[in-house]
Coordinates of C-alpha atoms in Angstrom, one line a residue:
X1223 CA 256.0 -115.6 69.4
X1224 CA 258.8 -113.1 70.1
X1225 CA 259.4 -113.8 73.8
X1226 CA 262.1 -116.4 73.5
X1227 CA 264.3 -114.3 71.2
X1228 CA 264.7 -117.1 68.6
X1229 CA 262.4 -115.3 66.2
X1230 CA 263.6 -111.8 65.2
X1231 CA 263.1 -109.1 62.5
X1232 CA 259.4 -109.4 62.1
X1233 CA 257.5 -107.6 59.4
X1234 CA 253.7 -107.5 59.1
X1235 CA 252.0 -107.0 55.8
X1236 CA 248.3 -106.5 55.6
X1237 CA 246.7 -106.1 52.1
X1238 CA 243.0 -106.0 51.1
X1239 CA 241.9 -109.0 49.1
X1240 CA 240.7 -107.6 45.8
X1241 CA 237.1 -108.1 45.1
X1242 CA 236.4 -109.7 48.5
X1243 CA 232.9 -108.7 49.6
X1244 CA 233.7 -109.3 53.3
X1245 CA 236.6 -106.8 53.0
X1246 CA 239.1 -109.5 54.2
X1247 CA 242.8 -108.9 54.3
X1248 CA 245.8 -111.0 53.4
X1249 CA 248.0 -111.2 56.6
X1250 CA 251.6 -112.1 56.2
X1251 CA 254.2 -112.1 59.0
X1252 CA 257.7 -112.6 57.9
X1253 CA 260.6 -113.1 60.4
X1254 CA 263.9 -114.9 61.0
X1255 CA 263.7 -118.1 63.0
X1256 CA 267.2 -118.6 64.4
X1257 CA 268.5 -116.6 61.4
X1258 CA 266.5 -118.5 58.8
X1259 CA 263.6 -116.8 56.9
X1260 CA 260.2 -118.0 57.8
X1261 CA 256.6 -116.7 57.5
X1262 CA 253.1 -117.2 58.7
X1263 CA 250.3 -116.5 56.3
X1264 CA 246.6 -116.0 57.0
X1265 CA 243.5 -114.1 56.3
X1266 CA 241.9 -111.5 58.5
X1267 CA 238.1 -111.1 58.5
X1268 CA 236.8 -107.9 59.9
X1269 CA 233.9 -107.9 62.4
X1270 CA 231.0 -106.1 60.9
X1271 CA 229.9 -104.9 64.3
X1272 CA 233.3 -103.7 65.6
X1273 CA 235.8 -102.1 63.2
X1274 CA 238.7 -102.8 65.6
X1275 CA 238.1 -106.6 65.7
X1276 CA 239.4 -109.1 63.2
X1277 CA 239.5 -112.9 63.1
X1278 CA 242.7 -114.4 61.7
X1279 CA 242.7 -117.8 60.1
X1280 CA 245.8 -119.5 58.9
X1281 CA 246.5 -120.5 55.3
X1282 CA 247.6 -124.0 54.2
X1283 CA 248.2 -126.3 57.2
X1284 CA 247.6 -123.4 59.5
X1285 CA 244.0 -123.3 58.4
X1286 CA 243.2 -125.2 61.6
X1287 CA 244.4 -122.2 63.6
X1288 CA 242.3 -119.1 64.3
X1289 CA 242.7 -116.1 66.6
X1290 CA 240.8 -113.0 67.3
X1291 CA 242.8 -109.7 67.4
X1292 CA 241.9 -106.1 68.0
X1293 CA 243.5 -102.8 67.2
X1294 CA 243.4 -101.4 70.7
X1295 CA 245.4 -98.2 70.0
X1296 CA 246.9 -96.4 67.1
X1297 CA 248.7 -93.2 66.3
X1298 CA 246.5 -90.5 64.7
X1299 CA 248.7 -90.7 61.6
X1300 CA 248.6 -94.5 61.7
X1301 CA 252.4 -94.7 62.0
X1302 CA 252.0 -97.3 64.8
X1303 CA 249.3 -99.5 66.4
X1304 CA 248.9 -101.7 69.4
X1305 CA 247.2 -105.0 68.7
X1306 CA 245.9 -107.5 71.2
X1307 CA 245.3 -111.1 70.1
X1308 CA 243.8 -114.2 71.6
X1309 CA 245.7 -117.4 72.1
X1310 CA 245.8 -120.3 69.6
X1311 CA 246.9 -123.9 70.1
X1312 CA 250.5 -122.7 69.3
X1313 CA 250.7 -119.2 70.8
X1314 CA 249.5 -117.5 74.0
X1315 CA 247.4 -114.4 74.0
X1316 CA 249.4 -111.2 73.8
X1317 CA 249.9 -107.7 72.7
X1318 CA 252.2 -106.3 70.0
X1319 CA 253.3 -102.8 69.2
X1320 CA 253.6 -102.6 65.4
X1321 CA 254.9 -99.7 63.4
X1322 CA 255.5 -98.7 59.8
X1323 CA 259.1 -97.7 60.6
X1324 CA 261.6 -100.4 61.6
X1325 CA 262.1 -98.7 65.0
X1326 CA 260.2 -96.1 67.0
X1327 CA 261.8 -93.3 69.0
X1328 CA 262.1 -94.1 72.7
X1329 CA 259.9 -91.1 73.5
X1330 CA 257.1 -92.6 71.3
X1331 CA 257.5 -96.0 73.0
X1332 CA 257.3 -94.3 76.4
X1333 CA 254.1 -92.6 75.4
X1334 CA 252.6 -95.8 74.1
X1335 CA 253.6 -97.7 77.3
X1336 CA 252.0 -94.9 79.4
X1337 CA 248.8 -95.2 77.4
X1338 CA 248.8 -99.0 77.9
X1339 CA 249.4 -98.5 81.6
X1340 CA 246.5 -96.1 81.9
X1341 CA 244.1 -98.7 80.3
X1342 CA 242.7 -101.0 83.0
X1343 CA 242.2 -103.9 80.5
X1344 CA 245.7 -103.7 78.9
X1345 CA 247.7 -102.8 82.0
X1346 CA 248.3 -106.4 82.9
X1347 CA 250.0 -107.2 79.6
X1348 CA 252.5 -104.3 79.9
X1349 CA 255.0 -106.4 81.8
X1350 CA 255.1 -108.9 79.0
X1351 CA 256.1 -106.5 76.3
X1352 CA 259.6 -107.0 75.1
X1353 CA 261.6 -105.4 72.3
X1354 CA 262.1 -107.8 69.4
X1355 CA 265.7 -108.2 68.3
X1356 CA 266.8 -107.1 64.9
X1357 CA 269.6 -108.9 63.0
X1358 CA 272.9 -107.1 63.5
X1359 CA 271.5 -105.0 66.4
X1360 CA 272.2 -105.4 70.1
X1361 CA 269.4 -107.0 72.1

Protein backbone atom coordinates (compact mmCIF):
# COMPACT_ATOMS: atom_id res chain seq x y z
CA UNK A 1 0.00 0.00 0.00
CA UNK A 2 2.89 2.36 0.71
CA UNK A 3 5.17 1.48 -2.20
CA UNK A 4 4.00 4.08 -4.74
CA UNK A 5 4.50 7.02 -2.37
CA UNK A 6 0.96 8.35 -2.92
CA UNK A 7 -0.12 7.20 0.52
CA UNK A 8 1.78 8.78 3.40
CA UNK A 9 1.63 9.37 7.15
CA UNK A 10 0.11 6.04 8.18
CA UNK A 11 -1.06 5.43 11.72
CA UNK A 12 -2.28 2.08 12.99
CA UNK A 13 -4.77 1.79 15.84
CA UNK A 14 -5.59 -1.59 17.35
CA UNK A 15 -8.16 -1.68 20.16
CA UNK A 16 -9.81 -4.62 21.89
CA UNK A 17 -13.53 -4.89 21.18
CA UNK A 18 -15.20 -4.66 24.59
CA UNK A 19 -17.06 -7.79 25.61
CA UNK A 20 -15.97 -9.78 22.55
CA UNK A 21 -15.52 -13.42 23.55
CA UNK A 22 -13.24 -14.09 20.58
CA UNK A 23 -10.88 -11.31 21.79
CA UNK A 24 -11.13 -9.53 18.44
CA UNK A 25 -9.63 -6.11 17.87
CA UNK A 26 -10.81 -3.09 15.96
CA UNK A 27 -8.16 -2.25 13.33
CA UNK A 28 -7.99 1.25 11.89
CA UNK A 29 -5.31 2.45 9.49
CA UNK A 30 -5.40 6.19 8.86
CA UNK A 31 -3.23 7.82 6.19
CA UNK A 32 -3.05 10.60 3.65
CA UNK A 33 -3.82 9.65 0.05
CA UNK A 34 -2.20 12.29 -2.13
CA UNK A 35 -2.58 14.69 0.80
CA UNK A 36 -6.23 13.86 1.56
CA UNK A 37 -7.21 11.97 4.76
CA UNK A 38 -8.36 8.40 4.22
CA UNK A 39 -8.73 5.28 6.34
CA UNK A 40 -9.23 1.54 6.17
CA UNK A 41 -11.21 -0.08 8.97
CA UNK A 42 -11.47 -3.73 9.82
CA UNK A 43 -11.60 -6.33 12.57
CA UNK A 44 -8.73 -8.63 13.56
CA UNK A 45 -9.60 -12.09 14.86
CA UNK A 46 -6.80 -13.88 16.74
CA UNK A 47 -5.94 -17.47 15.92
CA UNK A 48 -6.59 -19.54 19.08
CA UNK A 49 -3.74 -21.88 18.09
CA UNK A 50 -1.11 -19.23 17.26
CA UNK A 51 -0.96 -15.98 19.24
CA UNK A 52 1.08 -14.26 16.51
CA UNK A 53 -1.55 -14.88 13.79
CA UNK A 54 -4.62 -12.74 13.09
CA UNK A 55 -7.22 -12.68 10.34
CA UNK A 56 -8.25 -9.21 9.22
CA UNK A 57 -11.65 -8.63 7.65
CA UNK A 58 -12.68 -5.22 6.34
CA UNK A 59 -15.67 -3.26 7.59
CA UNK A 60 -18.42 -1.86 5.38
CA UNK A 61 -17.80 -2.44 1.69
CA UNK A 62 -14.39 -3.84 2.59
CA UNK A 63 -16.14 -6.79 4.28
CA UNK A 64 -15.44 -8.73 1.09
CA UNK A 65 -11.69 -8.47 1.78
CA UNK A 66 -9.75 -10.55 4.26
CA UNK A 67 -6.08 -11.06 4.95
CA UNK A 68 -3.98 -13.09 7.33
CA UNK A 69 -1.25 -11.27 9.19
CA UNK A 70 1.40 -12.25 11.70
CA UNK A 71 3.49 -10.45 14.27
CA UNK A 72 6.84 -11.91 13.20
CA UNK A 73 9.10 -9.79 15.44
CA UNK A 74 8.67 -7.25 18.17
CA UNK A 75 10.76 -5.25 20.59
CA UNK A 76 10.84 -6.60 24.15
CA UNK A 77 9.25 -3.33 25.30
CA UNK A 78 6.70 -3.51 22.43
CA UNK A 79 7.87 -0.16 21.02
CA UNK A 80 7.96 -1.64 17.50
CA UNK A 81 6.85 -4.75 15.65
CA UNK A 82 7.33 -6.34 12.26
CA UNK A 83 4.12 -7.62 10.73
CA UNK A 84 3.80 -9.88 7.70
CA UNK A 85 0.49 -10.00 5.82
CA UNK A 86 -0.99 -12.04 3.01
CA UNK A 87 -2.35 -10.53 -0.19
CA UNK A 88 -5.90 -9.41 -0.82
CA UNK A 89 -7.59 -8.64 -4.12
CA UNK A 90 -6.40 -5.03 -3.67
CA UNK A 91 -2.95 -5.41 -2.10
CA UNK A 92 0.06 -7.72 -2.50
CA UNK A 93 1.53 -9.65 0.40
CA UNK A 94 4.10 -7.70 2.33
CA UNK A 95 5.78 -6.74 5.52
CA UNK A 96 5.60 -3.55 7.60
CA UNK A 97 7.65 -2.23 10.47
CA UNK A 98 5.27 -0.42 12.77
CA UNK A 99 6.20 1.60 15.84
CA UNK A 100 4.59 3.51 18.67
CA UNK A 101 6.80 6.51 17.86
CA UNK A 102 6.44 8.44 14.58
CA UNK A 103 10.02 7.52 13.66
CA UNK A 104 12.58 5.01 14.84
CA UNK A 105 16.27 5.78 15.26
CA UNK A 106 18.41 4.60 12.33
CA UNK A 107 20.33 2.24 14.64
CA UNK A 108 17.06 0.56 15.68
CA UNK A 109 16.00 0.22 12.04
CA UNK A 110 19.41 -1.27 11.21
CA UNK A 111 18.98 -3.84 14.00
CA UNK A 112 15.49 -4.72 12.74
CA UNK A 113 16.74 -5.08 9.16
CA UNK A 114 19.60 -7.30 10.36
CA UNK A 115 17.13 -9.52 12.23
CA UNK A 116 14.92 -9.76 9.13
CA UNK A 117 17.96 -10.62 6.98
CA UNK A 118 18.88 -13.40 9.41
CA UNK A 119 15.44 -15.00 9.09
CA UNK A 120 15.32 -17.37 6.09
CA UNK A 121 11.57 -16.86 5.62
CA UNK A 122 11.56 -13.06 5.84
CA UNK A 123 14.85 -12.34 4.07
CA UNK A 124 13.22 -12.25 0.61
CA UNK A 125 10.91 -9.40 1.68
CA UNK A 126 13.73 -7.19 2.97
CA UNK A 127 14.41 -5.59 -0.43
CA UNK A 128 10.76 -4.50 -0.65
CA UNK A 129 10.85 -2.48 2.59
CA UNK A 130 10.71 1.25 1.96
CA UNK A 131 10.42 4.18 4.31
CA UNK A 132 6.96 5.77 4.17
CA UNK A 133 6.99 9.49 3.57
CA UNK A 134 5.68 11.84 6.23
CA UNK A 135 3.99 15.10 5.27
CA UNK A 136 6.46 17.96 5.47
CA UNK A 137 9.44 15.60 5.60
CA UNK A 138 11.87 14.85 2.82
CA UNK A 139 11.43 11.40 1.21
